[in-house]
């Protein structure tokens, strides 16, 4: 019987960002440029960290993983949105919709934990510098990344396990540019009150809890940094400001969407665009321009290597 209910809705209609043809053309060109910039920017960070021996440290290892997640987070729905804006074909299959929600929460949960891992790394580097290399070993770094992906997987499966069993037999219009879990489950032909509470408890409280932990951690670090020498503290503050900016940009929209009790479709769309598209775009820019090692050393080496390769050809 479940299979029959599921087969009654074989696809969903995504209303997208706007119905205006002129705005659709503008958004197509705009987001196409943004998406290419996201992929190139995050790939540059990954390759710079991989190729420059001076950046073979736990902080940059975690940063490279964050860039990979950001690039993936921007790719789970943005290419489909760009295609829909160009073709006017706004439908997505049932399987495609479930896949989008799976990867959104997998990548979102993983990114939250990577940001927590980066906060732990900065705390140890600043508060226990003599033991930094011992504590933040390669084994520990790999363990933190595996823990991040495991958390993301458990986070998404705890919601998708119930979502894929829902019967969708009637309305199939999603007022967003991707399949957003809170909006999709409301289309089910059954009472979803308990599941909606689960989504709020799972996504909302996870976002809020991680944000509070990060806020407290960085507050403690900033207090400690203020008692250090001016030269050391300025470098630490430059690095910390980049981390804190990224945390606010990512968690702000997530907390508002999943915790704020008053829903507004237009505001939710703006915030969804922000944390799925603009945050992955801004992260490599923030870390590149706020981090002296990335800006002054690694990026210059990459540019010189590119120039020399052009001259050789």
PDB file of C-alpha atoms in Angstrom:
ATOM      1  CA  UNK A   1       0.000   0.000   0.000  1.00  0.00           C
ATOM      2  CA  UNK A   2       2.898   2.376   0.780  1.00  0.00           C
ATOM      3  CA  UNK A   3       4.357   1.866  -2.680  1.00  0.00           C
ATOM      4  CA  UNK A   4       0.995   2.747  -4.233  1.00  0.00           C
ATOM      5  CA  UNK A   5       0.777   5.936  -2.195  1.00  0.00           C
ATOM      6  CA  UNK A   6       4.318   6.911  -3.125  1.00  0.00           C
ATOM      7  CA  UNK A   7       3.688   6.250  -6.818  1.00  0.00           C
ATOM      8  CA  UNK A   8       0.681   8.614  -6.797  1.00  0.00           C
ATOM      9  CA  UNK A   9       3.119  11.561  -6.655  1.00  0.00           C
ATOM     10  CA  UNK A  10       6.011  10.832  -8.980  1.00  0.00           C
ATOM     11  CA  UNK A  11       7.328  14.398  -9.079  1.00  0.00           C
ATOM     12  CA  UNK A  12       7.207  17.733  -7.282  1.00  0.00           C
ATOM     13  CA  UNK A  13       6.892  21.238  -8.708  1.00  0.00           C
ATOM     14  CA  UNK A  14       9.439  23.783  -7.476  1.00  0.00           C
ATOM     15  CA  UNK A  15       8.095  27.345  -7.638  1.00  0.00           C
ATOM     16  CA  UNK A  16      11.629  28.729  -7.545  1.00  0.00           C
ATOM     17  CA  UNK A  17      12.623  32.247  -6.598  1.00  0.00           C
ATOM     18  CA  UNK A  18      10.327  34.245  -8.879  1.00  0.00           C
ATOM     19  CA  UNK A  19       7.695  33.956 -11.604  1.00  0.00           C
ATOM     20  CA  UNK A  20       8.955  37.037 -13.488  1.00  0.00           C
ATOM     21  CA  UNK A  21      10.635  36.078 -16.763  1.00  0.00           C
ATOM     22  CA  UNK A  22      12.968  39.080 -16.624  1.00  0.00           C
ATOM     23  CA  UNK A  23      14.121  38.184 -13.125  1.00  0.00           C
ATOM     24  CA  UNK A  24      14.533  34.552 -14.140  1.00  0.00           C
ATOM     25  CA  UNK A  25      16.954  35.594 -16.893  1.00  0.00           C
ATOM     26  CA  UNK A  26      18.857  37.800 -14.451  1.00  0.00           C
ATOM     27  CA  UNK A  27      18.990  35.078 -11.787  1.00  0.00           C
ATOM     28  CA  UNK A  28      20.150  32.542 -14.380  1.00  0.00           C
ATOM     29  CA  UNK A  29      23.151  34.674 -15.346  1.00  0.00           C
ATOM     30  CA  UNK A  30      23.817  35.783 -11.772  1.00  0.00           C
ATOM     31  CA  UNK A  31      23.712  32.371 -10.113  1.00  0.00           C
ATOM     32  CA  UNK A  32      25.603  30.724 -12.970  1.00  0.00           C
ATOM     33  CA  UNK A  33      28.457  33.147 -12.324  1.00  0.00           C
ATOM     34  CA  UNK A  34      28.176  32.661  -8.562  1.00  0.00           C
ATOM     35  CA  UNK A  35      28.221  28.865  -8.846  1.00  0.00           C
ATOM     36  CA  UNK A  36      31.322  28.832 -11.043  1.00  0.00           C
ATOM     37  CA  UNK A  37      32.991  31.170  -8.545  1.00  0.00           C
ATOM     38  CA  UNK A  38      32.058  28.858  -5.654  1.00  0.00           C
ATOM     39  CA  UNK A  39      33.563  25.807  -7.342  1.00  0.00           C
ATOM     40  CA  UNK A  40      36.739  27.616  -8.414  1.00  0.00           C
ATOM     41  CA  UNK A  41      37.207  29.405  -5.080  1.00  0.00           C
ATOM     42  CA  UNK A  42      36.862  26.293  -2.960  1.00  0.00           C
ATOM     43  CA  UNK A  43      38.960  24.195  -5.340  1.00  0.00           C
ATOM     44  CA  UNK A  44      41.729  26.795  -5.097  1.00  0.00           C
ATOM     45  CA  UNK A  45      41.657  26.558  -1.288  1.00  0.00           C
ATOM     46  CA  UNK A  46      41.795  22.741  -1.439  1.00  0.00           C
ATOM     47  CA  UNK A  47      44.678  22.659  -3.930  1.00  0.00           C
ATOM     48  CA  UNK A  48      46.643  25.412  -2.166  1.00  0.00           C
ATOM     49  CA  UNK A  49      46.426  23.546   1.150  1.00  0.00           C
ATOM     50  CA  UNK A  50      47.356  20.285  -0.566  1.00  0.00           C
ATOM     51  CA  UNK A  51      50.315  21.626  -2.569  1.00  0.00           C
ATOM     52  CA  UNK A  52      51.916  24.089  -0.123  1.00  0.00           C
ATOM     53  CA  UNK A  53      53.975  22.311   2.603  1.00  0.00           C
ATOM     54  CA  UNK A  54      53.710  25.382   4.854  1.00  0.00           C
ATOM     55  CA  UNK A  55      49.956  24.776   5.083  1.00  0.00           C
ATOM     56  CA  UNK A  56      50.213  21.125   6.113  1.00  0.00           C
ATOM     57  CA  UNK A  57      48.793  21.757   9.573  1.00  0.00           C
ATOM     58  CA  UNK A  58      45.570  20.704  11.352  1.00  0.00           C
ATOM     59  CA  UNK A  59      43.910  24.098  10.862  1.00  0.00           C
ATOM     60  CA  UNK A  60      44.354  24.044   7.090  1.00  0.00           C
ATOM     61  CA  UNK A  61      43.479  20.355   6.879  1.00  0.00           C
ATOM     62  CA  UNK A  62      40.132  21.193   8.482  1.00  0.00           C
ATOM     63  CA  UNK A  63      39.794  24.256   6.244  1.00  0.00           C
ATOM     64  CA  UNK A  64      40.279  22.127   3.110  1.00  0.00           C
ATOM     65  CA  UNK A  65      37.567  19.759   4.308  1.00  0.00           C
ATOM     66  CA  UNK A  66      35.277  22.713   5.001  1.00  0.00           C
ATOM     67  CA  UNK A  67      35.853  23.921   1.433  1.00  0.00           C
ATOM     68  CA  UNK A  68      34.955  20.483   0.071  1.00  0.00           C
ATOM     69  CA  UNK A  69      31.709  20.463   2.072  1.00  0.00           C
ATOM     70  CA  UNK A  70      30.906  24.035   1.004  1.00  0.00           C
ATOM     71  CA  UNK A  71      31.430  23.132  -2.649  1.00  0.00           C
ATOM     72  CA  UNK A  72      29.183  20.084  -2.219  1.00  0.00           C
ATOM     73  CA  UNK A  73      26.560  22.085  -0.309  1.00  0.00           C
ATOM     74  CA  UNK A  74      26.346  24.556  -3.175  1.00  0.00           C
ATOM     75  CA  UNK A  75      26.052  21.694  -5.684  1.00  0.00           C
ATOM     76  CA  UNK A  76      23.162  19.690  -4.214  1.00  0.00           C
ATOM     77  CA  UNK A  77      20.525  22.130  -5.561  1.00  0.00           C
ATOM     78  CA  UNK A  78      22.122  25.100  -7.348  1.00  0.00           C
ATOM     79  CA  UNK A  79      22.761  23.372 -10.727  1.00  0.00           C
ATOM     80  CA  UNK A  80      19.128  22.195 -10.759  1.00  0.00           C
ATOM     81  CA  UNK A  81      17.939  25.713  -9.939  1.00  0.00           C
ATOM     82  CA  UNK A  82      20.063  27.180 -12.752  1.00  0.00           C
ATOM     83  CA  UNK A  83      18.716  24.581 -15.172  1.00  0.00           C
ATOM     84  CA  UNK A  84      15.123  25.355 -14.149  1.00  0.00           C
ATOM     85  CA  UNK A  85      15.681  29.105 -14.587  1.00  0.00           C
ATOM     86  CA  UNK A  86      16.967  28.534 -18.115  1.00  0.00           C
ATOM     87  CA  UNK A  87      14.497  25.874 -19.269  1.00  0.00           C
ATOM     88  CA  UNK A  88      11.375  26.842 -17.335  1.00  0.00           C
ATOM     89  CA  UNK A  89      10.994  23.156 -16.441  1.00  0.00           C
ATOM     90  CA  UNK A  90      10.356  23.382 -12.723  1.00  0.00           C
ATOM     91  CA  UNK A  91       9.642  19.777 -11.806  1.00  0.00           C
ATOM     92  CA  UNK A  92      11.815  17.342  -9.876  1.00  0.00           C
ATOM     93  CA  UNK A  93      11.269  13.619  -9.509  1.00  0.00           C
ATOM     94  CA  UNK A  94      10.254  12.058  -6.200  1.00  0.00           C
ATOM     95  CA  UNK A  95      13.642  10.334  -6.000  1.00  0.00           C
ATOM     96  CA  UNK A  96      15.458  13.583  -6.865  1.00  0.00           C
ATOM     97  CA  UNK A  97      13.552  15.441  -4.160  1.00  0.00           C
ATOM     98  CA  UNK A  98      14.433  12.861  -1.508  1.00  0.00           C
ATOM     99  CA  UNK A  99      18.066  12.946  -2.669  1.00  0.00           C
ATOM    100  CA  UNK A 100      18.243  16.721  -2.304  1.00  0.00           C
ATOM    101  CA  UNK A 101      16.921  16.580   1.268  1.00  0.00           C
ATOM    102  CA  UNK A 102      19.293  13.745   2.141  1.00  0.00           C
ATOM    103  CA  UNK A 103      22.390  15.617   0.977  1.00  0.00           C
ATOM    104  CA  UNK A 104      21.253  18.956   2.412  1.00  0.00           C
ATOM    105  CA  UNK A 105      21.119  17.568   5.938  1.00  0.00           C
ATOM    106  CA  UNK A 106      24.135  15.297   5.464  1.00  0.00           C
ATOM    107  CA  UNK A 107      26.309  18.212   4.371  1.00  0.00           C
ATOM    108  CA  UNK A 108      24.715  20.696   6.766  1.00  0.00           C
ATOM    109  CA  UNK A 109      25.238  18.456   9.788  1.00  0.00           C
ATOM    110  CA  UNK A 110      28.792  17.650   8.684  1.00  0.00           C
ATOM    111  CA  UNK A 111      29.657  21.326   8.246  1.00  0.00           C
ATOM    112  CA  UNK A 112      28.388  22.166  11.727  1.00  0.00           C
ATOM    113  CA  UNK A 113      30.709  19.564  13.227  1.00  0.00           C
ATOM    114  CA  UNK A 114      33.681  20.676  11.091  1.00  0.00           C
ATOM    115  CA  UNK A 115      33.177  24.213  12.403  1.00  0.00           C
ATOM    116  CA  UNK A 116      33.145  22.807  15.949  1.00  0.00           C
ATOM    117  CA  UNK A 117      36.354  20.884  15.159  1.00  0.00           C
ATOM    118  CA  UNK A 118      37.955  24.104  13.896  1.00  0.00           C
ATOM    119  CA  UNK A 119      36.998  25.818  17.159  1.00  0.00           C
ATOM    120  CA  UNK A 120      38.626  22.971  19.115  1.00  0.00           C
ATOM    121  CA  UNK A 121      41.741  23.324  16.971  1.00  0.00           C
ATOM    122  CA  UNK A 122      41.985  27.076  17.650  1.00  0.00           C
ATOM    123  CA  UNK A 123      41.384  26.570  21.382  1.00  0.00           C
ATOM    124  CA  UNK A 124      44.247  24.077  21.649  1.00  0.00           C
ATOM    125  CA  UNK A 125      46.545  26.174  19.442  1.00  0.00           C
ATOM    126  CA  UNK A 126      46.013  29.321  21.522  1.00  0.00           C
ATOM    127  CA  UNK A 127      45.441  27.929  25.016  1.00  0.00           C
ATOM    128  CA  UNK A 128      47.835  24.944  24.907  1.00  0.00           C
ATOM    129  CA  UNK A 129      50.440  25.864  22.267  1.00  0.00           C
ATOM    130  CA  UNK A 130      53.212  23.638  23.691  1.00  0.00           C
ATOM    131  CA  UNK A 131      51.006  20.542  23.385  1.00  0.00           C
ATOM    132  CA  UNK A 132      49.348  21.523  20.090  1.00  0.00           C
ATOM    133  CA  UNK A 133      51.215  19.147  17.772  1.00  0.00           C
ATOM    134  CA  UNK A 134      50.856  16.281  20.217  1.00  0.00           C
ATOM    135  CA  UNK A 135      47.125  16.729  20.743  1.00  0.00           C
ATOM    136  CA  UNK A 136      46.178  17.658  17.162  1.00  0.00           C
ATOM    137  CA  UNK A 137      47.918  14.727  15.509  1.00  0.00           C
ATOM    138  CA  UNK A 138      47.031  13.412  12.062  1.00  0.00           C
ATOM    139  CA  UNK A 139      45.049  10.621  13.695  1.00  0.00           C
ATOM    140  CA  UNK A 140      42.999  13.098  15.742  1.00  0.00           C
ATOM    141  CA  UNK A 141      42.343  15.314  12.696  1.00  0.00           C
ATOM    142  CA  UNK A 142      41.140  12.377  10.617  1.00  0.00           C
ATOM    143  CA  UNK A 143      39.023  11.237  13.569  1.00  0.00           C
ATOM    144  CA  UNK A 144      37.374  14.670  13.805  1.00  0.00           C
ATOM    145  CA  UNK A 145      36.509  14.604  10.091  1.00  0.00           C
ATOM    146  CA  UNK A 146      35.113  11.077  10.329  1.00  0.00           C
ATOM    147  CA  UNK A 147      33.076  12.141  13.361  1.00  0.00           C
ATOM    148  CA  UNK A 148      31.756  15.128  11.407  1.00  0.00           C
ATOM    149  CA  UNK A 149      30.585  12.987   8.484  1.00  0.00           C
ATOM    150  CA  UNK A 150      29.141  10.374  10.848  1.00  0.00           C
ATOM    151  CA  UNK A 151      27.168  13.066  12.678  1.00  0.00           C
ATOM    152  CA  UNK A 152      25.875  14.407   9.366  1.00  0.00           C
ATOM    153  CA  UNK A 153      24.842  10.916   8.264  1.00  0.00           C
ATOM    154  CA  UNK A 154      23.026  10.145  11.524  1.00  0.00           C
ATOM    155  CA  UNK A 155      21.419  13.594  11.413  1.00  0.00           C
ATOM    156  CA  UNK A 156      20.013  13.149   7.912  1.00  0.00           C
ATOM    157  CA  UNK A 157      19.001   9.505   8.337  1.00  0.00           C
ATOM    158  CA  UNK A 158      17.100  10.279  11.545  1.00  0.00           C
ATOM    159  CA  UNK A 159      14.811  12.505   9.449  1.00  0.00           C
ATOM    160  CA  UNK A 160      14.831  10.794   6.065  1.00  0.00           C
ATOM    161  CA  UNK A 161      13.949   7.395   7.575  1.00  0.00           C
ATOM    162  CA  UNK A 162      10.513   8.785   8.476  1.00  0.00           C
ATOM    163  CA  UNK A 163      10.151  11.079   5.470  1.00  0.00           C
ATOM    164  CA  UNK A 164      10.484   8.356   2.804  1.00  0.00           C
ATOM    165  CA  UNK A 165       7.633   6.411   4.449  1.00  0.00           C
ATOM    166  CA  UNK A 166       5.195   9.318   4.158  1.00  0.00           C
ATOM    167  CA  UNK A 167       2.351   8.946   1.634  1.00  0.00           C
ATOM    168  CA  UNK A 168       2.325  11.746  -0.976  1.00  0.00           C
ATOM    169  CA  UNK A 169      -0.959  11.457  -2.830  1.00  0.00           C
ATOM    170  CA  UNK A 170      -2.157  14.981  -3.504  1.00  0.00           C
ATOM    171  CA  UNK A 171      -0.468  18.431  -3.448  1.00  0.00           C
ATOM    172  CA  UNK A 172       3.032  18.446  -4.948  1.00  0.00           C
ATOM    173  CA  UNK A 173       3.951  22.155  -5.134  1.00  0.00           C
ATOM    174  CA  UNK A 174       7.018  23.197  -3.101  1.00  0.00           C
ATOM    175  CA  UNK A 175       7.355  26.964  -2.675  1.00  0.00           C
ATOM    176  CA  UNK A 176      11.151  26.999  -2.860  1.00  0.00           C
ATOM    177  CA  UNK A 177      13.969  26.471  -5.343  1.00  0.00           C
ATOM    178  CA  UNK A 178      14.848  23.085  -3.841  1.00  0.00           C
ATOM    179  CA  UNK A 179      13.136  20.375  -1.803  1.00  0.00           C
ATOM    180  CA  UNK A 180      13.168  21.796   1.700  1.00  0.00           C
ATOM    181  CA  UNK A 181      12.252  19.198   4.320  1.00  0.00           C
ATOM    182  CA  UNK A 182       9.812  21.313   6.395  1.00  0.00           C
ATOM    183  CA  UNK A 183       7.866  22.273   3.254  1.00  0.00           C
ATOM    184  CA  UNK A 184       7.861  18.817   1.660  1.00  0.00           C
ATOM    185  CA  UNK A 185       6.552  16.925   4.681  1.00  0.00           C
ATOM    186  CA  UNK A 186       3.582  19.302   4.881  1.00  0.00           C
ATOM    187  CA  UNK A 187       2.469  17.941   1.491  1.00  0.00           C
ATOM    188  CA  UNK A 188       2.024  14.426   2.851  1.00  0.00           C
ATOM    189  CA  UNK A 189      -1.459  12.932   2.982  1.00  0.00           C
ATOM    190  CA  UNK A 190      -1.281  12.279   6.705  1.00  0.00           C
ATOM    191  CA  UNK A 191      -0.805  14.095   9.983  1.00  0.00           C
ATOM    192  CA  UNK A 192       2.849  15.223  10.128  1.00  0.00           C
ATOM    193  CA  UNK A 193       2.736  17.165  13.393  1.00  0.00           C
ATOM    194  CA  UNK A 194       5.053  14.732  15.194  1.00  0.00           C
ATOM    195  CA  UNK A 195       7.479  14.651  12.268  1.00  0.00           C
ATOM    196  CA  UNK A 196       7.544  18.452  12.103  1.00  0.00           C
ATOM    197  CA  UNK A 197       8.449  18.505  15.785  1.00  0.00           C
ATOM    198  CA  UNK A 198      11.200  15.981  15.058  1.00  0.00           C
ATOM    199  CA  UNK A 199      12.613  18.208  12.313  1.00  0.00           C
ATOM    200  CA  UNK A 200      12.622  21.209  14.666  1.00  0.00           C
ATOM    201  CA  UNK A 201      14.158  19.173  17.482  1.00  0.00           C
ATOM    202  CA  UNK A 202      16.762  17.577  15.216  1.00  0.00           C
ATOM    203  CA  UNK A 203      17.798  20.395  12.883  1.00  0.00           C
ATOM    204  CA  UNK A 204      16.882  23.401  14.980  1.00  0.00           C
ATOM    205  CA  UNK A 205      18.281  22.284  18.290  1.00  0.00           C
ATOM    206  CA  UNK A 206      21.409  20.836  16.667  1.00  0.00           C
ATOM    207  CA  UNK A 207      22.067  24.183  14.985  1.00  0.00           C
ATOM    208  CA  UNK A 208      21.320  26.133  18.151  1.00  0.00           C
ATOM    209  CA  UNK A 209      23.381  23.822  20.374  1.00  0.00           C
ATOM    210  CA  UNK A 210      26.436  23.922  18.082  1.00  0.00           C
ATOM    211  CA  UNK A 211      26.173  27.686  17.757  1.00  0.00           C
ATOM    212  CA  UNK A 212      26.038  28.159  21.545  1.00  0.00           C
ATOM    213  CA  UNK A 213      29.021  25.835  22.014  1.00  0.00           C
ATOM    214  CA  UNK A 214      30.972  27.753  19.355  1.00  0.00           C
ATOM    215  CA  UNK A 215      29.964  31.107  20.833  1.00  0.00           C
ATOM    216  CA  UNK A 216      31.152  30.106  24.301  1.00  0.00           C
ATOM    217  CA  UNK A 217      34.372  28.560  22.929  1.00  0.00           C
ATOM    218  CA  UNK A 218      35.362  31.604  20.894  1.00  0.00           C
ATOM    219  CA  UNK A 219      34.427  33.936  23.755  1.00  0.00           C
ATOM    220  CA  UNK A 220      36.836  32.060  26.054  1.00  0.00           C
ATOM    221  CA  UNK A 221      39.533  32.136  23.379  1.00  0.00           C
ATOM    222  CA  UNK A 222      39.095  35.874  22.796  1.00  0.00           C
ATOM    223  CA  UNK A 223      39.379  36.575  26.533  1.00  0.00           C
ATOM    224  CA  UNK A 224      42.623  34.591  26.671  1.00  0.00           C
ATOM    225  CA  UNK A 225      43.993  36.296  23.557  1.00  0.00           C
ATOM    226  CA  UNK A 226      43.504  39.729  25.133  1.00  0.00           C
ATOM    227  CA  UNK A 227      46.083  38.827  27.788  1.00  0.00           C
ATOM    228  CA  UNK A 228      48.734  37.859  25.242  1.00  0.00           C
ATOM    229  CA  UNK A 229      51.360  40.047  23.586  1.00  0.00           C
ATOM    230  CA  UNK A 230      50.115  42.527  20.991  1.00  0.00           C
ATOM    231  CA  UNK A 231      51.963  40.835  18.112  1.00  0.00           C
ATOM    232  CA  UNK A 232      50.717  37.352  18.946  1.00  0.00           C
ATOM    233  CA  UNK A 233      47.232  38.523  19.717  1.00  0.00           C
ATOM    234  CA  UNK A 234      46.872  40.422  16.435  1.00  0.00           C
ATOM    235  CA  UNK A 235      47.626  37.292  14.405  1.00  0.00           C
ATOM    236  CA  UNK A 236      45.309  35.200  16.573  1.00  0.00           C
ATOM    237  CA  UNK A 237      42.533  37.798  16.304  1.00  0.00           C
ATOM    238  CA  UNK A 238      42.893  37.861  12.516  1.00  0.00           C
ATOM    239  CA  UNK A 239      42.444  34.094  12.364  1.00  0.00           C
ATOM    240  CA  UNK A 240      39.646  34.047  14.933  1.00  0.00           C
ATOM    241  CA  UNK A 241      37.708  36.818  13.201  1.00  0.00           C
ATOM    242  CA  UNK A 242      37.589  34.711  10.034  1.00  0.00           C
ATOM    243  CA  UNK A 243      36.322  31.685  11.976  1.00  0.00           C
ATOM    244  CA  UNK A 244      33.696  33.682  13.869  1.00  0.00           C
ATOM    245  CA  UNK A 245      32.450  35.377  10.687  1.00  0.00           C
ATOM    246  CA  UNK A 246      31.957  32.005   8.984  1.00  0.00           C
ATOM    247  CA  UNK A 247      30.131  30.610  12.039  1.00  0.00           C
ATOM    248  CA  UNK A 248      27.689  33.540  12.123  1.00  0.00           C
ATOM    249  CA  UNK A 249      27.068  33.410   8.356  1.00  0.00           C
ATOM    250  CA  UNK A 250      26.308  29.692   8.415  1.00  0.00           C
ATOM    251  CA  UNK A 251      24.382  29.279  11.677  1.00  0.00           C
ATOM    252  CA  UNK A 252      22.364  32.499  11.520  1.00  0.00           C
ATOM    253  CA  UNK A 253      20.087  31.438   8.621  1.00  0.00           C
ATOM    254  CA  UNK A 254      19.886  27.821   9.851  1.00  0.00           C
ATOM    255  CA  UNK A 255      18.712  28.836  13.324  1.00  0.00           C
ATOM    256  CA  UNK A 256      16.212  31.335  11.922  1.00  0.00           C
ATOM    257  CA  UNK A 257      14.660  28.792   9.519  1.00  0.00           C
ATOM    258  CA  UNK A 258      14.409  25.858  11.925  1.00  0.00           C
ATOM    259  CA  UNK A 259      13.939  27.545  15.320  1.00  0.00           C
ATOM    260  CA  UNK A 260      12.096  30.813  14.634  1.00  0.00           C
ATOM    261  CA  UNK A 261       8.364  30.127  15.179  1.00  0.00           C
ATOM    262  CA  UNK A 262       7.053  32.628  12.608  1.00  0.00           C
ATOM    263  CA  UNK A 263       7.424  31.303   9.067  1.00  0.00           C
ATOM    264  CA  UNK A 264       7.721  33.641   6.102  1.00  0.00           C
ATOM    265  CA  UNK A 265       8.174  32.102   2.655  1.00  0.00           C
ATOM    266  CA  UNK A 266       9.997  35.118   1.218  1.00  0.00           C
ATOM    267  CA  UNK A 267      12.400  35.381   4.161  1.00  0.00           C
ATOM    268  CA  UNK A 268      13.010  31.621   4.170  1.00  0.00           C
ATOM    269  CA  UNK A 269      13.892  31.746   0.471  1.00  0.00           C
ATOM    270  CA  UNK A 270      16.406  34.538   1.033  1.00  0.00           C
ATOM    271  CA  UNK A 271      17.988  32.718   3.963  1.00  0.00           C
ATOM    272  CA  UNK A 272      18.067  29.436   2.017  1.00  0.00           C
ATOM    273  CA  UNK A 273      19.907  31.163  -0.829  1.00  0.00           C
ATOM    274  CA  UNK A 274      22.280  32.671   1.706  1.00  0.00           C
ATOM    275  CA  UNK A 275      23.416  29.510   3.481  1.00  0.00           C
ATOM    276  CA  UNK A 276      23.370  27.208   0.425  1.00  0.00           C
ATOM    277  CA  UNK A 277      24.962  29.606  -2.086  1.00  0.00           C
ATOM    278  CA  UNK A 278      26.445  32.770  -0.599  1.00  0.00           C
ATOM    279  CA  UNK A 279      28.074  31.178   2.463  1.00  0.00           C
ATOM    280  CA  UNK A 280      30.022  28.658   0.299  1.00  0.00           C
ATOM    281  CA  UNK A 281      31.053  31.624  -1.867  1.00  0.00           C
ATOM    282  CA  UNK A 282      32.146  33.834   1.030  1.00  0.00           C
ATOM    283  CA  UNK A 283      34.034  31.197   3.025  1.00  0.00           C
ATOM    284  CA  UNK A 284      37.088  30.931   0.716  1.00  0.00           C
ATOM    285  CA  UNK A 285      37.111  34.726   0.319  1.00  0.00           C
ATOM    286  CA  UNK A 286      37.022  35.273   4.090  1.00  0.00           C
ATOM    287  CA  UNK A 287      39.731  32.718   4.850  1.00  0.00           C
ATOM    288  CA  UNK A 288      41.937  33.943   2.008  1.00  0.00           C
ATOM    289  CA  UNK A 289      41.821  37.632   2.821  1.00  0.00           C
ATOM    290  CA  UNK A 290      41.699  37.333   6.621  1.00  0.00           C
ATOM    291  CA  UNK A 291      44.494  34.762   6.873  1.00  0.00           C
ATOM    292  CA  UNK A 292      48.027  36.049   6.258  1.00  0.00           C
ATOM    293  CA  UNK A 293      49.482  32.629   5.468  1.00  0.00           C
ATOM    294  CA  UNK A 294      46.882  32.035   2.758  1.00  0.00           C
ATOM    295  CA  UNK A 295      47.025  35.577   1.427  1.00  0.00           C
ATOM    296  CA  UNK A 296      50.740  36.401   1.519  1.00  0.00           C
ATOM    297  CA  UNK A 297      52.409  33.049   1.007  1.00  0.00           C
ATOM    298  CA  UNK A 298      50.281  30.336  -0.549  1.00  0.00           C
ATOM    299  CA  UNK A 299      48.231  32.438  -2.978  1.00  0.00           C
ATOM    300  CA  UNK A 300      51.352  34.240  -4.218  1.00  0.00           C
ATOM    301  CA  UNK A 301      53.084  30.928  -4.843  1.00  0.00           C
ATOM    302  CA  UNK A 302      50.051  29.669  -6.736  1.00  0.00           C
ATOM    303  CA  UNK A 303      49.923  32.830  -8.839  1.00  0.00           C
ATOM    304  CA  UNK A 304      53.655  32.711  -9.596  1.00  0.00           C
ATOM    305  CA  UNK A 305      53.366  29.079 -10.610  1.00  0.00           C
ATOM    306  CA  UNK A 306      50.486  29.950 -12.919  1.00  0.00           C
ATOM    307  CA  UNK A 307      52.431  32.831 -14.501  1.00  0.00           C
ATOM    308  CA  UNK A 308      55.532  30.683 -15.020  1.00  0.00           C
ATOM    309  CA  UNK A 309      53.476  27.949 -16.643  1.00  0.00           C
ATOM    310  CA  UNK A 310      51.993  30.532 -19.023  1.00  0.00           C
ATOM    311  CA  UNK A 311      55.452  31.848 -19.894  1.00  0.00           C
ATOM    312  CA  UNK A 312      56.749  28.329 -20.569  1.00  0.00           C
ATOM    313  CA  UNK A 313      53.939  27.694 -23.019  1.00  0.00           C
TER     314      UNK A 313
END
